[in-house]
Structures are given as structure tokens and as C-alpha cells.
PDB file of C-alpha atoms in Angstrom:
ATOM      1  CA  UNK A   1      65.155 126.238 114.034  1.00 43.00           C
ATOM      2  CA  UNK A   2      67.691 123.508 114.758  1.00 44.00           C
ATOM      3  CA  UNK A   3      65.335 120.704 115.063  1.00 37.00           C
ATOM      4  CA  UNK A   4      63.422 121.065 111.800  1.00 41.00           C
ATOM      5  CA  UNK A   5      65.841 119.007 109.799  1.00 43.00           C
ATOM      6  CA  UNK A   6      65.503 116.073 112.651  1.00 40.00           C
ATOM      7  CA  UNK A   7      61.848 116.476 112.153  1.00 39.00           C
ATOM      8  CA  UNK A   8      61.817 116.348 108.440  1.00 41.00           C
ATOM      9  CA  UNK A   9      63.957 113.400 108.708  1.00 36.00           C
ATOM     10  CA  UNK A  10      61.966 111.624 110.829  1.00 40.00           C
ATOM     11  CA  UNK A  11      58.650 112.338 108.917  1.00 44.00           C
ATOM     12  CA  UNK A  12      60.429 111.011 105.730  1.00 42.00           C
ATOM     13  CA  UNK A  13      61.402 107.930 107.195  1.00 42.00           C
ATOM     14  CA  UNK A  14      57.840 107.280 108.685  1.00 44.00           C
ATOM     15  CA  UNK A  15      56.534 107.972 105.211  1.00 44.00           C
ATOM     16  CA  UNK A  16      59.013 105.326 103.678  1.00 46.00           C
ATOM     17  CA  UNK A  17      58.274 102.976 106.440  1.00 60.00           C
ATOM     18  CA  UNK A  18      54.621 103.088 105.552  1.00 63.00           C
ATOM     19  CA  UNK A  19      55.362 103.029 101.592  1.00 62.00           C
ATOM     20  CA  UNK A  20      57.257  99.891 102.226  1.00 70.00           C
ATOM     21  CA  UNK A  21      54.623  98.336 104.424  1.00 73.00           C
ATOM     22  CA  UNK A  22      52.073  98.765 101.720  1.00 77.00           C
ATOM     23  CA  UNK A  23      54.303  97.339  99.113  1.00 78.00           C
ATOM     24  CA  UNK A  24      55.217  94.541 100.983  1.00 80.00           C
ATOM     25  CA  UNK A  25      51.676  93.633 101.700  1.00 82.00           C
ATOM     26  CA  UNK A  26      51.029  93.881  98.034  1.00 85.00           C
ATOM     27  CA  UNK A  27      53.690  91.596  97.425  1.00 88.00           C
ATOM     28  CA  UNK A  28      52.301  88.933 100.089  1.00 89.00           C
ATOM     29  CA  UNK A  29      48.889  89.163  98.467  1.00 88.00           C
ATOM     30  CA  UNK A  30      50.084  88.888  94.968  1.00 90.00           C
ATOM     31  CA  UNK A  31      52.336  85.938  95.480  1.00 92.00           C
ATOM     32  CA  UNK A  32      49.337  83.752  96.355  1.00 93.00           C
ATOM     33  CA  UNK A  33      48.488  84.337  92.545  1.00 94.00           C
ATOM     34  CA  UNK A  34      52.122  83.419  91.607  1.00 93.00           C
ATOM     35  CA  UNK A  35      51.566  80.151  93.124  1.00 92.00           C
ATOM     36  CA  UNK A  36      48.288  79.611  91.487  1.00 94.00           C
ATOM     37  CA  UNK A  37      49.922  80.433  87.913  1.00 94.00           C
ATOM     38  CA  UNK A  38      53.044  78.227  88.561  1.00 91.00           C
ATOM     39  CA  UNK A  39      50.908  75.229  89.165  1.00 91.00           C
ATOM     40  CA  UNK A  40      48.094  76.094  86.879  1.00 93.00           C
ATOM     41  CA  UNK A  41      49.447  74.306  83.818  1.00 92.00           C
ATOM     42  CA  UNK A  42      50.026  71.054  85.789  1.00 90.00           C
ATOM     43  CA  UNK A  43      46.592  71.018  87.007  1.00 89.00           C
ATOM     44  CA  UNK A  44      45.035  71.884  83.649  1.00 91.00           C
ATOM     45  CA  UNK A  45      47.190  69.669  81.653  1.00 90.00           C
ATOM     46  CA  UNK A  46      44.526  66.808  81.127  1.00 89.00           C
ATOM     47  CA  UNK A  47      41.938  69.359  80.273  1.00 90.00           C
ATOM     48  CA  UNK A  48      44.339  70.731  77.751  1.00 92.00           C
ATOM     49  CA  UNK A  49      45.462  67.375  76.274  1.00 90.00           C
ATOM     50  CA  UNK A  50      41.724  66.327  76.086  1.00 88.00           C
ATOM     51  CA  UNK A  51      41.011  69.550  74.114  1.00 91.00           C
ATOM     52  CA  UNK A  52      43.367  68.907  71.381  1.00 94.00           C
ATOM     53  CA  UNK A  53      43.838  65.215  71.731  1.00 92.00           C
ATOM     54  CA  UNK A  54      47.488  65.644  72.694  1.00 91.00           C
ATOM     55  CA  UNK A  55      50.121  62.827  73.235  1.00 91.00           C
ATOM     56  CA  UNK A  56      52.124  63.217  76.492  1.00 88.00           C
ATOM     57  CA  UNK A  57      55.009  64.222  74.076  1.00 89.00           C
ATOM     58  CA  UNK A  58      53.175  66.934  72.659  1.00 92.00           C
ATOM     59  CA  UNK A  59      51.612  67.992  76.066  1.00 91.00           C
ATOM     60  CA  UNK A  60      55.057  68.238  77.530  1.00 91.00           C
ATOM     61  CA  UNK A  61      55.774  71.038  75.326  1.00 94.00           C
ATOM     62  CA  UNK A  62      53.564  73.397  77.422  1.00 94.00           C
ATOM     63  CA  UNK A  63      56.155  72.916  80.358  1.00 92.00           C
ATOM     64  CA  UNK A  64      59.164  73.514  77.958  1.00 92.00           C
ATOM     65  CA  UNK A  65      57.293  76.821  76.816  1.00 95.00           C
ATOM     66  CA  UNK A  66      56.592  77.675  80.535  1.00 94.00           C
ATOM     67  CA  UNK A  67      60.225  77.384  81.773  1.00 90.00           C
ATOM     68  CA  UNK A  68      61.911  78.915  78.813  1.00 93.00           C
ATOM     69  CA  UNK A  69      59.810  81.884  79.185  1.00 94.00           C
ATOM     70  CA  UNK A  70      60.518  82.064  82.941  1.00 92.00           C
ATOM     71  CA  UNK A  71      64.189  81.642  82.188  1.00 91.00           C
ATOM     72  CA  UNK A  72      64.120  84.413  79.623  1.00 93.00           C
ATOM     73  CA  UNK A  73      62.239  86.850  82.179  1.00 92.00           C
ATOM     74  CA  UNK A  74      64.632  86.113  84.845  1.00 90.00           C
ATOM     75  CA  UNK A  75      67.465  86.967  82.395  1.00 89.00           C
ATOM     76  CA  UNK A  76      65.724  90.378  81.699  1.00 90.00           C
ATOM     77  CA  UNK A  77      64.871  90.953  85.074  1.00 87.00           C
ATOM     78  CA  UNK A  78      68.565  91.550  86.163  1.00 82.00           C
ATOM     79  CA  UNK A  79      69.025  94.565  83.808  1.00 84.00           C
ATOM     80  CA  UNK A  80      65.424  96.195  84.476  1.00 83.00           C
ATOM     81  CA  UNK A  81      65.809  95.696  88.441  1.00 79.00           C
ATOM     82  CA  UNK A  82      69.249  97.456  88.188  1.00 81.00           C
ATOM     83  CA  UNK A  83      67.846 100.474  85.947  1.00 81.00           C
ATOM     84  CA  UNK A  84      64.204 100.622  87.510  1.00 74.00           C
ATOM     85  CA  UNK A  85      64.176  99.065  91.115  1.00 72.00           C
ATOM     86  CA  UNK A  86      61.967  96.300  92.161  1.00 71.00           C
ATOM     87  CA  UNK A  87      58.692  97.706  91.480  1.00 76.00           C
ATOM     88  CA  UNK A  88      58.656  98.026  87.564  1.00 83.00           C
ATOM     89  CA  UNK A  89      59.492  94.076  87.191  1.00 87.00           C
ATOM     90  CA  UNK A  90      56.494  93.498  89.441  1.00 88.00           C
ATOM     91  CA  UNK A  91      54.283  95.451  87.581  1.00 88.00           C
ATOM     92  CA  UNK A  92      55.543  93.800  84.148  1.00 91.00           C
ATOM     93  CA  UNK A  93      55.488  90.364  85.506  1.00 93.00           C
ATOM     94  CA  UNK A  94      51.822  90.549  86.535  1.00 95.00           C
ATOM     95  CA  UNK A  95      50.558  92.056  83.610  1.00 95.00           C
ATOM     96  CA  UNK A  96      52.346  89.417  81.588  1.00 96.00           C
ATOM     97  CA  UNK A  97      50.820  86.809  83.603  1.00 96.00           C
ATOM     98  CA  UNK A  98      47.364  88.173  83.349  1.00 96.00           C
ATOM     99  CA  UNK A  99      47.715  88.095  79.473  1.00 97.00           C
ATOM    100  CA  UNK A 100      49.275  84.641  79.510  1.00 97.00           C
ATOM    101  CA  UNK A 101      46.428  83.185  81.612  1.00 97.00           C
ATOM    102  CA  UNK A 102      43.855  84.881  79.333  1.00 96.00           C
ATOM    103  CA  UNK A 103      45.497  83.606  76.134  1.00 96.00           C
ATOM    104  CA  UNK A 104      45.489  80.067  77.619  1.00 95.00           C
ATOM    105  CA  UNK A 105      41.686  80.089  77.557  1.00 92.00           C
ATOM    106  CA  UNK A 106      41.602  80.361  73.571  1.00 91.00           C
ATOM    107  CA  UNK A 107      40.522  77.465  71.370  1.00 89.00           C
ATOM    108  CA  UNK A 108      43.772  77.694  69.257  1.00 94.00           C
ATOM    109  CA  UNK A 109      46.476  75.452  70.203  1.00 95.00           C
ATOM    110  CA  UNK A 110      49.177  77.852  69.376  1.00 96.00           C
ATOM    111  CA  UNK A 111      47.723  80.823  71.194  1.00 96.00           C
ATOM    112  CA  UNK A 112      47.711  78.649  74.083  1.00 96.00           C
ATOM    113  CA  UNK A 113      51.166  77.946  73.874  1.00 96.00           C
ATOM    114  CA  UNK A 114      52.233  81.415  73.285  1.00 97.00           C
ATOM    115  CA  UNK A 115      49.996  82.350  76.460  1.00 96.00           C
ATOM    116  CA  UNK A 116      51.947  79.847  78.483  1.00 96.00           C
ATOM    117  CA  UNK A 117      55.336  81.248  77.325  1.00 97.00           C
ATOM    118  CA  UNK A 118      54.227  84.705  78.060  1.00 97.00           C
ATOM    119  CA  UNK A 119      52.960  83.541  81.802  1.00 96.00           C
ATOM    120  CA  UNK A 120      56.282  81.859  82.157  1.00 95.00           C
ATOM    121  CA  UNK A 121      57.890  85.291  81.049  1.00 96.00           C
ATOM    122  CA  UNK A 122      55.889  86.986  83.762  1.00 95.00           C
ATOM    123  CA  UNK A 123      56.813  84.665  86.410  1.00 95.00           C
ATOM    124  CA  UNK A 124      60.270  85.264  85.550  1.00 93.00           C
ATOM    125  CA  UNK A 125      59.767  89.043  86.774  1.00 94.00           C
ATOM    126  CA  UNK A 126      57.618  88.385  89.605  1.00 93.00           C
ATOM    127  CA  UNK A 127      59.313  85.490  91.745  1.00 91.00           C
ATOM    128  CA  UNK A 128      62.775  87.149  92.065  1.00 89.00           C
ATOM    129  CA  UNK A 129      61.639  90.683  92.319  1.00 88.00           C
ATOM    130  CA  UNK A 130      59.189  89.566  95.086  1.00 89.00           C
ATOM    131  CA  UNK A 131      61.773  87.555  96.971  1.00 86.00           C
ATOM    132  CA  UNK A 132      64.605  90.288  96.711  1.00 85.00           C
ATOM    133  CA  UNK A 133      62.075  93.120  97.929  1.00 83.00           C
ATOM    134  CA  UNK A 134      61.009  90.992 100.946  1.00 84.00           C
ATOM    135  CA  UNK A 135      64.572  89.897 101.531  1.00 81.00           C
ATOM    136  CA  UNK A 136      65.613  94.004 101.819  1.00 76.00           C
ATOM    137  CA  UNK A 137      64.319  93.920 105.248  1.00 71.00           C
ATOM    138  CA  UNK A 138      66.361  94.423 108.271  1.00 75.00           C
ATOM    139  CA  UNK A 139      68.526  91.460 108.924  1.00 76.00           C
ATOM    140  CA  UNK A 140      66.614  90.377 112.165  1.00 76.00           C
ATOM    141  CA  UNK A 141      63.318  90.177 110.063  1.00 81.00           C
ATOM    142  CA  UNK A 142      64.658  88.908 106.811  1.00 80.00           C
ATOM    143  CA  UNK A 143      64.578  85.193 107.221  1.00 82.00           C
ATOM    144  CA  UNK A 144      61.115  85.228 108.595  1.00 84.00           C
ATOM    145  CA  UNK A 145      59.563  87.338 105.887  1.00 85.00           C
ATOM    146  CA  UNK A 146      61.165  85.291 103.247  1.00 86.00           C
ATOM    147  CA  UNK A 147      59.634  82.051 104.894  1.00 86.00           C
ATOM    148  CA  UNK A 148      56.487  83.818 105.200  1.00 87.00           C
ATOM    149  CA  UNK A 149      56.337  84.760 101.414  1.00 89.00           C
ATOM    150  CA  UNK A 150      57.109  81.262 100.475  1.00 86.00           C
ATOM    151  CA  UNK A 151      54.502  79.886 102.810  1.00 88.00           C
ATOM    152  CA  UNK A 152      51.968  82.437 101.076  1.00 91.00           C
ATOM    153  CA  UNK A 153      53.005  81.043  97.663  1.00 91.00           C
ATOM    154  CA  UNK A 154      52.108  77.479  98.745  1.00 90.00           C
ATOM    155  CA  UNK A 155      48.673  78.774  99.530  1.00 92.00           C
ATOM    156  CA  UNK A 156      48.122  79.366  95.783  1.00 93.00           C
ATOM    157  CA  UNK A 157      49.971  76.335  94.844  1.00 91.00           C
ATOM    158  CA  UNK A 158      47.710  73.989  96.734  1.00 92.00           C
ATOM    159  CA  UNK A 159      44.315  75.732  96.179  1.00 92.00           C
ATOM    160  CA  UNK A 160      44.696  76.050  92.353  1.00 92.00           C
ATOM    161  CA  UNK A 161      44.541  72.355  91.524  1.00 89.00           C
ATOM    162  CA  UNK A 162      41.471  72.187  93.435  1.00 89.00           C
ATOM    163  CA  UNK A 163      39.825  75.218  92.010  1.00 92.00           C
ATOM    164  CA  UNK A 164      40.746  73.835  88.477  1.00 92.00           C
ATOM    165  CA  UNK A 165      39.067  70.435  89.148  1.00 88.00           C
ATOM    166  CA  UNK A 166      35.889  72.284  90.701  1.00 90.00           C
ATOM    167  CA  UNK A 167      35.624  74.521  87.698  1.00 92.00           C
ATOM    168  CA  UNK A 168      35.956  71.704  85.176  1.00 88.00           C
ATOM    169  CA  UNK A 169      33.279  69.599  87.046  1.00 87.00           C
ATOM    170  CA  UNK A 170      30.898  72.639  87.004  1.00 91.00           C
ATOM    171  CA  UNK A 171      31.937  73.068  83.148  1.00 89.00           C
ATOM    172  CA  UNK A 172      33.307  76.601  83.839  1.00 92.00           C
ATOM    173  CA  UNK A 173      37.061  76.066  83.299  1.00 93.00           C
ATOM    174  CA  UNK A 174      37.400  78.919  80.776  1.00 94.00           C
ATOM    175  CA  UNK A 175      35.456  81.206  83.149  1.00 95.00           C
ATOM    176  CA  UNK A 176      37.962  80.219  85.905  1.00 96.00           C
ATOM    177  CA  UNK A 177      40.780  81.359  83.547  1.00 96.00           C
ATOM    178  CA  UNK A 178      39.194  84.691  82.793  1.00 96.00           C
ATOM    179  CA  UNK A 179      38.557  85.353  86.590  1.00 96.00           C
ATOM    180  CA  UNK A 180      42.392  84.386  87.410  1.00 95.00           C
ATOM    181  CA  UNK A 181      43.372  86.721  84.654  1.00 95.00           C
ATOM    182  CA  UNK A 182      41.305  89.652  85.849  1.00 96.00           C
ATOM    183  CA  UNK A 183      42.564  89.292  89.456  1.00 95.00           C
ATOM    184  CA  UNK A 184      46.085  88.918  88.254  1.00 95.00           C
ATOM    185  CA  UNK A 185      45.567  92.130  86.172  1.00 94.00           C
ATOM    186  CA  UNK A 186      44.004  93.825  89.418  1.00 93.00           C
ATOM    187  CA  UNK A 187      47.127  93.113  91.271  1.00 90.00           C
ATOM    188  CA  UNK A 188      49.107  94.605  88.631  1.00 90.00           C
ATOM    189  CA  UNK A 189      46.979  97.722  88.664  1.00 89.00           C
ATOM    190  CA  UNK A 190      47.779  98.031  92.379  1.00 86.00           C
ATOM    191  CA  UNK A 191      51.630  97.861  91.641  1.00 84.00           C
ATOM    192  CA  UNK A 192      51.249 100.372  89.118  1.00 84.00           C
ATOM    193  CA  UNK A 193      49.415 102.663  91.641  1.00 83.00           C
ATOM    194  CA  UNK A 194      51.749 102.202  94.370  1.00 78.00           C
ATOM    195  CA  UNK A 195      54.847 102.745  91.936  1.00 68.00           C
ATOM    196  CA  UNK A 196      52.964 105.838  90.464  1.00 65.00           C
ATOM    197  CA  UNK A 197      52.388 107.328  93.814  1.00 63.00           C
ATOM    198  CA  UNK A 198      56.143 106.897  94.748  1.00 60.00           C
ATOM    199  CA  UNK A 199      57.455 108.584  91.822  1.00 49.00           C
ATOM    200  CA  UNK A 200      54.788 111.476  92.244  1.00 46.00           C
ATOM    201  CA  UNK A 201      55.457 111.995  95.897  1.00 47.00           C
ATOM    202  CA  UNK A 202      59.261 112.165  95.575  1.00 47.00           C
ATOM    203  CA  UNK A 203      60.626 112.402  91.965  1.00 43.00           C
ATOM    204  CA  UNK A 204      63.992 112.634  93.083  1.00 44.00           C
ATOM    205  CA  UNK A 205      64.006 109.335  94.760  1.00 44.00           C
ATOM    206  CA  UNK A 206      66.259 106.758  93.627  1.00 43.00           C
ATOM    207  CA  UNK A 207      64.660 104.052  91.454  1.00 46.00           C
ATOM    208  CA  UNK A 208      67.608 101.739  90.879  1.00 47.00           C
ATOM    209  CA  UNK A 209      68.406  98.988  92.949  1.00 47.00           C
ATOM    210  CA  UNK A 210      71.801  98.508  94.848  1.00 47.00           C
ATOM    211  CA  UNK A 211      73.355  95.136  93.533  1.00 48.00           C
ATOM    212  CA  UNK A 212      76.797  93.564  94.429  1.00 47.00           C
ATOM    213  CA  UNK A 213      79.124  93.349  91.844  1.00 51.00           C
ATOM    214  CA  UNK A 214      82.730  92.176  90.943  1.00 55.00           C
ATOM    215  CA  UNK A 215      84.628  88.969  89.770  1.00 63.00           C
ATOM    216  CA  UNK A 216      83.811  85.768  91.614  1.00 61.00           C
ATOM    217  CA  UNK A 217      86.737  84.042  93.229  1.00 69.00           C
ATOM    218  CA  UNK A 218      87.441  80.386  92.808  1.00 68.00           C
ATOM    219  CA  UNK A 219      85.651  79.332  96.003  1.00 74.00           C
ATOM    220  CA  UNK A 220      82.611  81.513  95.138  1.00 81.00           C
ATOM    221  CA  UNK A 221      82.529  79.849  91.559  1.00 84.00           C
ATOM    222  CA  UNK A 222      82.527  76.333  93.339  1.00 84.00           C
ATOM    223  CA  UNK A 223      79.580  77.314  95.775  1.00 86.00           C
ATOM    224  CA  UNK A 224      77.622  78.720  92.742  1.00 84.00           C
ATOM    225  CA  UNK A 225      78.000  75.499  90.762  1.00 88.00           C
ATOM    226  CA  UNK A 226      77.064  73.341  93.825  1.00 87.00           C
ATOM    227  CA  UNK A 227      73.920  75.521  94.373  1.00 85.00           C
ATOM    228  CA  UNK A 228      73.096  75.420  90.604  1.00 84.00           C
ATOM    229  CA  UNK A 229      73.416  71.605  90.666  1.00 87.00           C
ATOM    230  CA  UNK A 230      71.227  71.543  93.812  1.00 86.00           C
ATOM    231  CA  UNK A 231      68.680  73.633  92.102  1.00 81.00           C
ATOM    232  CA  UNK A 232      68.713  71.622  88.896  1.00 83.00           C
ATOM    233  CA  UNK A 233      67.893  68.371  90.953  1.00 85.00           C
ATOM    234  CA  UNK A 234      65.536  70.196  93.423  1.00 81.00           C
ATOM    235  CA  UNK A 235      63.560  72.498  90.978  1.00 79.00           C
ATOM    236  CA  UNK A 236      63.580  69.736  88.239  1.00 80.00           C
ATOM    237  CA  UNK A 237      62.368  67.126  90.552  1.00 82.00           C
ATOM    238  CA  UNK A 238      59.400  69.374  91.860  1.00 83.00           C
ATOM    239  CA  UNK A 239      58.491  70.477  88.510  1.00 81.00           C
ATOM    240  CA  UNK A 240      58.283  67.149  87.337  1.00 83.00           C
ATOM    241  CA  UNK A 241      56.228  65.756  89.986  1.00 84.00           C
ATOM    242  CA  UNK A 242      53.810  68.758  90.438  1.00 85.00           C
ATOM    243  CA  UNK A 243      53.502  69.200  86.782  1.00 86.00           C
ATOM    244  CA  UNK A 244      52.754  65.688  85.948  1.00 88.00           C
ATOM    245  CA  UNK A 245      50.989  64.498  88.933  1.00 84.00           C
ATOM    246  CA  UNK A 246      47.178  65.117  87.634  1.00 84.00           C
ATOM    247  CA  UNK A 247      48.135  63.706  84.083  1.00 83.00           C
ATOM    248  CA  UNK A 248      49.438  60.517  85.401  1.00 82.00           C
ATOM    249  CA  UNK A 249      46.733  60.258  88.099  1.00 78.00           C
ATOM    250  CA  UNK A 250      44.134  59.889  85.067  1.00 77.00           C
ATOM    251  CA  UNK A 251      46.088  57.165  83.209  1.00 78.00           C
ATOM    252  CA  UNK A 252      46.367  55.040  86.455  1.00 74.00           C
ATOM    253  CA  UNK A 253      42.479  53.809  85.445  1.00 68.00           C
ATOM    254  CA  UNK A 254      38.856  55.003  85.837  1.00 65.00           C
ATOM    255  CA  UNK A 255      38.895  54.529  89.580  1.00 53.00           C
ATOM    256  CA  UNK A 256      41.619  57.223  89.984  1.00 58.00           C
ATOM    257  CA  UNK A 257      39.744  59.823  88.104  1.00 59.00           C
ATOM    258  CA  UNK A 258      37.945  61.410  90.918  1.00 61.00           C
ATOM    259  CA  UNK A 259      41.171  62.369  92.742  1.00 72.00           C
ATOM    260  CA  UNK A 260      43.658  62.688  89.881  1.00 76.00           C
ATOM    261  CA  UNK A 261      43.008  66.332  89.823  1.00 75.00           C
ATOM    262  CA  UNK A 262      43.676  66.890  93.423  1.00 81.00           C
ATOM    263  CA  UNK A 263      47.037  64.800  93.550  1.00 84.00           C
ATOM    264  CA  UNK A 264      48.828  68.040  92.554  1.00 86.00           C
ATOM    265  CA  UNK A 265      47.198  69.775  95.662  1.00 86.00           C
ATOM    266  CA  UNK A 266      48.621  66.971  97.816  1.00 85.00           C
ATOM    267  CA  UNK A 267      52.070  67.203  96.398  1.00 87.00           C
ATOM    268  CA  UNK A 268      52.421  71.029  97.073  1.00 87.00           C
ATOM    269  CA  UNK A 269      50.616  70.804 100.207  1.00 86.00           C
ATOM    270  CA  UNK A 270      53.286  68.311 101.723  1.00 85.00           C
ATOM    271  CA  UNK A 271      56.150  70.171  99.991  1.00 82.00           C
TER     272      UNK A 271
END
């Protein structure tokens, strides 16, 4: 029958759309946790400093490890994304984030630092793959979806300092870390299921993502350098204020202790 190929194509397109919709919803939900893990260290820094009697200089090493891990993750992400598509980096990233948060609950300083590095490594996989996956929408929907994704990230960023402060006052900070790690691991399991389902249903489907290549022109290099400088200033300033707000609030005096833990929430909310 002449219409059978058209019907088959329509069915495949509908299945692909349903697949993409499920994956997109999982990305949106998971990005709340990405916001939480990104801001967790800044909110928990006073607790960690008190646990091991750390000076500001020694406490700052946590941020160095977090962003070294994130940078390493982004460097590896490019190769993994080209070979396996966006799904595998998401699964890898959330698994690493869950492990990193779990290790942060350790009583040994070096294990906690290792956990921060591993969590950063996971963020280096999750953040770019989530943005690229959402940005692969049709052009008319691309800007709104990327904006929505980053707004959803803010939900986690704003809520995490509040939850950390609440957990500390209840004497259950480690329980909070365990619960967060378990939740992130559950998101990793969801991505594993979605990826396995896609491979099982269509083993011939291409898993590699298409990327643009080729040498950069001189104009493109200038744009790249300007953008890199902008990110250095913007992301650097954002990280400094968001990361140190709670710790600096505690050093302002006893009258500020009640609100110090909530200062990062105010910062991320206004941002």
C-alpha cells in the first residue's frame, strides 16, 4: 500500500516526540538538584569550617576543588557528548553528583574534599548537557526553554541555603546530605532508564550528537575572547558572592547569625 511508509514515518515521529518530551521533563526536574548541588557548598561552608576548625584560606580550598572538578568535567564532556549523545553525560553527571554529596558527609576532611571535587565533576557533565539538550528544540521554542531551564535551576539554588540552615538547626545536616544524595541518585536512575529504553526500542538510532567544527576566523576568535572575559567576570563574581555570603555573614557578629545562612538564598533569588 502506498501510504504505509508515510504512516510509519508519522508513528516514528510521534514516538520520537514523546521520547523527547519525557527526556526534557526529566532534564527540567533534575536541574533543580543541579542548582542545589552548585550552591550547597556555599551554604554549608560555615558548618564545614566549624567541623574541622578551618581558616578562611583552608575553607576556600573547597571552592578550588569544586571548580577544578567542574572544569575537568566540561573538558571530558565534549568528547563523551560527541560519541554518545547528551543522555550518557547526564547519567554520568548525576551519578557523580550523588557520590560527591554522599562523601561530603564524611567525618574525614580529605574524603569531604574528594566529594566536593567529584560533585564538581558531575556538574561539569550535567550543566552543559542539560543546556544543549534543551537548546536543541525548534528555533521558535529554544529561547523560552533555555530561560525556563535556568529559572528552574534557581529554584534549587534559592531553596538549598534555606534547607541547609533548617537542617543545621534541627541537628540533621548529615541526614540532609544523605537525602540529597539519594534524590540525585534517583534522578540518575531515571536517566539510565530513559537511555536504556531508547537504545532497546531503536538500536539503530544514532547516539552521537552533531556538532559544528572547523577553524575559527579572526572575528570569531575576538568574539570568543570577549565572551570568555565576560564569563570570567560574571561567573567569578557570582561564585564569590554566592559562595562566601553565609560565611561572611557569620563573621559580622552574633546579631547576624540568625540570618547568615539565608543570605545566599537572598542573593540567588535576586540574581
